[in-house]
Amino acid sequence: MQTRVDELEKQSRQLQEQNASLVQRVSDLERRLGLNSSNSGKPPSSDGLSKPAARERRTRSLRGKSGRKSGGQHGHKGTTLKQVATPDALVHHYPHQCTRCSATLSPEAATGFAVRQVFGLAPPPPLFITEHRAHTCLCRACGTLVRADFPETVKAPAPV
């Protein structure tokens, strides 16, 4: 009988220890469930659809809706710089080798070019315009048309 009592007391101690650890774990999980953006470092987007009741609704803009889509409206004449017929300087860019067969290309193999102009303010005020021409060359070895790249600073047909 004594061995049975000792066994039950041992089992009781184990259950009490297990119960204490589970109570601690439940309290930690409940604390984590109660966290939201107002009482922790969580972002407001993590609150989900259930917003905290203590939080007041943010004010919104008093500006009314116009009924139009955002962005440029139909019929609005856009503005952009136009390329000029006579730039102040020309810079020619030729491809060095064929992208297909790696054969060397020469400027004489050029068949055409694409144009981009850079408008830069130079003292005194008239704009100083440099035209960059990226030539297209025909590879004599394989017949591939290869166009040179523009410099990294020349990103549009008429950038500022």
PDB file of C-alpha atoms in Angstrom, residues 46-130:
ATOM      1  CA  SER A  46      -1.172  43.582 -38.776  1.00  0.00           C
ATOM      2  CA  ASP A  47      -4.337  44.459 -36.807  1.00  0.00           C
ATOM      3  CA  GLY A  48      -6.486  42.868 -39.500  1.00  0.00           C
ATOM      4  CA  LEU A  49     -10.172  43.666 -39.764  1.00  0.00           C
ATOM      5  CA  SER A  50     -10.772  43.907 -36.030  1.00  0.00           C
ATOM      6  CA  LYS A  51      -9.391  47.272 -35.001  1.00  0.00           C
ATOM      7  CA  PRO A  52      -8.964  48.082 -31.302  1.00  0.00           C
ATOM      8  CA  ALA A  53     -12.070  49.746 -29.824  1.00  0.00           C
ATOM      9  CA  ALA A  54     -10.045  52.346 -27.884  1.00  0.00           C
ATOM     10  CA  ARG A  55      -8.613  53.767 -31.068  1.00  0.00           C
ATOM     11  CA  GLU A  56     -10.369  56.796 -32.537  1.00  0.00           C
ATOM     12  CA  ARG A  57     -11.167  56.965 -36.219  1.00  0.00           C
ATOM     13  CA  ARG A  58      -8.666  59.049 -38.120  1.00  0.00           C
ATOM     14  CA  THR A  59      -9.901  62.164 -39.829  1.00  0.00           C
ATOM     15  CA  ARG A  60     -10.233  62.077 -43.569  1.00  0.00           C
ATOM     16  CA  SER A  61      -9.766  64.722 -46.191  1.00  0.00           C
ATOM     17  CA  LEU A  62     -12.572  67.239 -46.550  1.00  0.00           C
ATOM     18  CA  ARG A  63     -12.001  67.359 -50.288  1.00  0.00           C
ATOM     19  CA  GLY A  64     -14.872  65.817 -52.205  1.00  0.00           C
ATOM     20  CA  LYS A  65     -14.604  63.355 -55.081  1.00  0.00           C
ATOM     21  CA  SER A  66     -14.478  64.903 -58.543  1.00  0.00           C
ATOM     22  CA  GLY A  67     -15.728  61.849 -60.402  1.00  0.00           C
ATOM     23  CA  ARG A  68     -12.641  61.795 -62.641  1.00  0.00           C
ATOM     24  CA  LYS A  69      -9.939  59.170 -62.799  1.00  0.00           C
ATOM     25  CA  SER A  70      -6.556  60.023 -61.288  1.00  0.00           C
ATOM     26  CA  GLY A  71      -3.753  61.121 -63.592  1.00  0.00           C
ATOM     27  CA  GLY A  72      -3.750  63.122 -66.805  1.00  0.00           C
ATOM     28  CA  GLN A  73      -7.212  63.797 -68.165  1.00  0.00           C
ATOM     29  CA  HIS A  74      -8.415  63.026 -71.691  1.00  0.00           C
ATOM     30  CA  GLY A  75      -7.762  65.965 -74.000  1.00  0.00           C
ATOM     31  CA  HIS A  76      -5.004  67.461 -71.839  1.00  0.00           C
ATOM     32  CA  LYS A  77      -2.100  68.491 -74.026  1.00  0.00           C
ATOM     33  CA  GLY A  78       1.054  67.060 -72.451  1.00  0.00           C
ATOM     34  CA  THR A  79       4.351  68.909 -72.386  1.00  0.00           C
ATOM     35  CA  THR A  80       7.792  67.506 -73.033  1.00  0.00           C
ATOM     36  CA  LEU A  81      11.051  68.612 -74.579  1.00  0.00           C
ATOM     37  CA  LYS A  82      11.247  68.166 -78.341  1.00  0.00           C
ATOM     38  CA  GLN A  83      14.370  67.148 -80.215  1.00  0.00           C
ATOM     39  CA  VAL A  84      16.052  69.903 -82.232  1.00  0.00           C
ATOM     40  CA  ALA A  85      17.184  69.662 -85.843  1.00  0.00           C
ATOM     41  CA  THR A  86      20.673  71.109 -85.266  1.00  0.00           C
ATOM     42  CA  PRO A  87      22.322  69.983 -82.015  1.00  0.00           C
ATOM     43  CA  ASP A  88      25.489  71.672 -80.784  1.00  0.00           C
ATOM     44  CA  ALA A  89      27.522  68.459 -80.628  1.00  0.00           C
ATOM     45  CA  LEU A  90      27.285  64.921 -81.985  1.00  0.00           C
ATOM     46  CA  VAL A  91      28.530  61.825 -80.179  1.00  0.00           C
ATOM     47  CA  HIS A  92      28.565  58.571 -82.155  1.00  0.00           C
ATOM     48  CA  HIS A  93      28.283  55.192 -80.407  1.00  0.00           C
ATOM     49  CA  TYR A  94      29.151  52.063 -82.388  1.00  0.00           C
ATOM     50  CA  PRO A  95      28.862  48.455 -81.243  1.00  0.00           C
ATOM     51  CA  HIS A  96      32.276  46.829 -80.809  1.00  0.00           C
ATOM     52  CA  GLN A  97      31.344  43.222 -81.540  1.00  0.00           C
ATOM     53  CA  CYS A  98      28.471  41.093 -82.785  1.00  0.00           C
ATOM     54  CA  THR A  99      26.211  39.798 -80.020  1.00  0.00           C
ATOM     55  CA  ARG A 100      25.624  36.569 -81.925  1.00  0.00           C
ATOM     56  CA  CYS A 101      29.042  35.459 -83.190  1.00  0.00           C
ATOM     57  CA  SER A 102      31.365  37.939 -81.333  1.00  0.00           C
ATOM     58  CA  ALA A 103      32.931  39.135 -84.589  1.00  0.00           C
ATOM     59  CA  THR A 104      34.525  42.610 -84.478  1.00  0.00           C
ATOM     60  CA  LEU A 105      32.366  45.372 -86.008  1.00  0.00           C
ATOM     61  CA  SER A 106      33.638  48.558 -87.651  1.00  0.00           C
ATOM     62  CA  PRO A 107      31.896  51.933 -88.149  1.00  0.00           C
ATOM     63  CA  GLU A 108      31.776  51.222 -91.889  1.00  0.00           C
ATOM     64  CA  ALA A 109      29.318  48.376 -91.189  1.00  0.00           C
ATOM     65  CA  ALA A 110      26.746  50.847 -89.814  1.00  0.00           C
ATOM     66  CA  THR A 111      23.325  50.624 -91.450  1.00  0.00           C
ATOM     67  CA  GLY A 112      21.414  53.175 -89.353  1.00  0.00           C
ATOM     68  CA  PHE A 113      21.169  54.754 -85.920  1.00  0.00           C
ATOM     69  CA  ALA A 114      18.798  55.746 -83.123  1.00  0.00           C
ATOM     70  CA  VAL A 115      18.913  59.289 -81.747  1.00  0.00           C
ATOM     71  CA  ARG A 116      18.655  60.744 -78.240  1.00  0.00           C
ATOM     72  CA  GLN A 117      19.421  64.327 -77.284  1.00  0.00           C
ATOM     73  CA  VAL A 118      20.616  65.622 -73.917  1.00  0.00           C
ATOM     74  CA  PHE A 119      19.707  69.209 -72.991  1.00  0.00           C
ATOM     75  CA  GLY A 120      22.198  70.733 -70.603  1.00  0.00           C
ATOM     76  CA  LEU A 121      22.368  74.250 -69.254  1.00  0.00           C
ATOM     77  CA  ALA A 122      25.708  75.789 -70.047  1.00  0.00           C
ATOM     78  CA  PRO A 123      26.651  79.339 -69.172  1.00  0.00           C
ATOM     79  CA  PRO A 124      25.483  81.625 -70.817  1.00  0.00           C
ATOM     80  CA  PRO A 125      21.777  80.638 -70.979  1.00  0.00           C
ATOM     81  CA  PRO A 126      21.141  79.064 -74.383  1.00  0.00           C
ATOM     82  CA  LEU A 127      20.896  75.320 -74.013  1.00  0.00           C
ATOM     83  CA  PHE A 128      23.858  73.268 -75.109  1.00  0.00           C
ATOM     84  CA  ILE A 129      22.486  70.228 -76.910  1.00  0.00           C
ATOM     85  CA  THR A 130      24.472  67.053 -77.458  1.00  0.00           C
TER      86      THR A 130
END
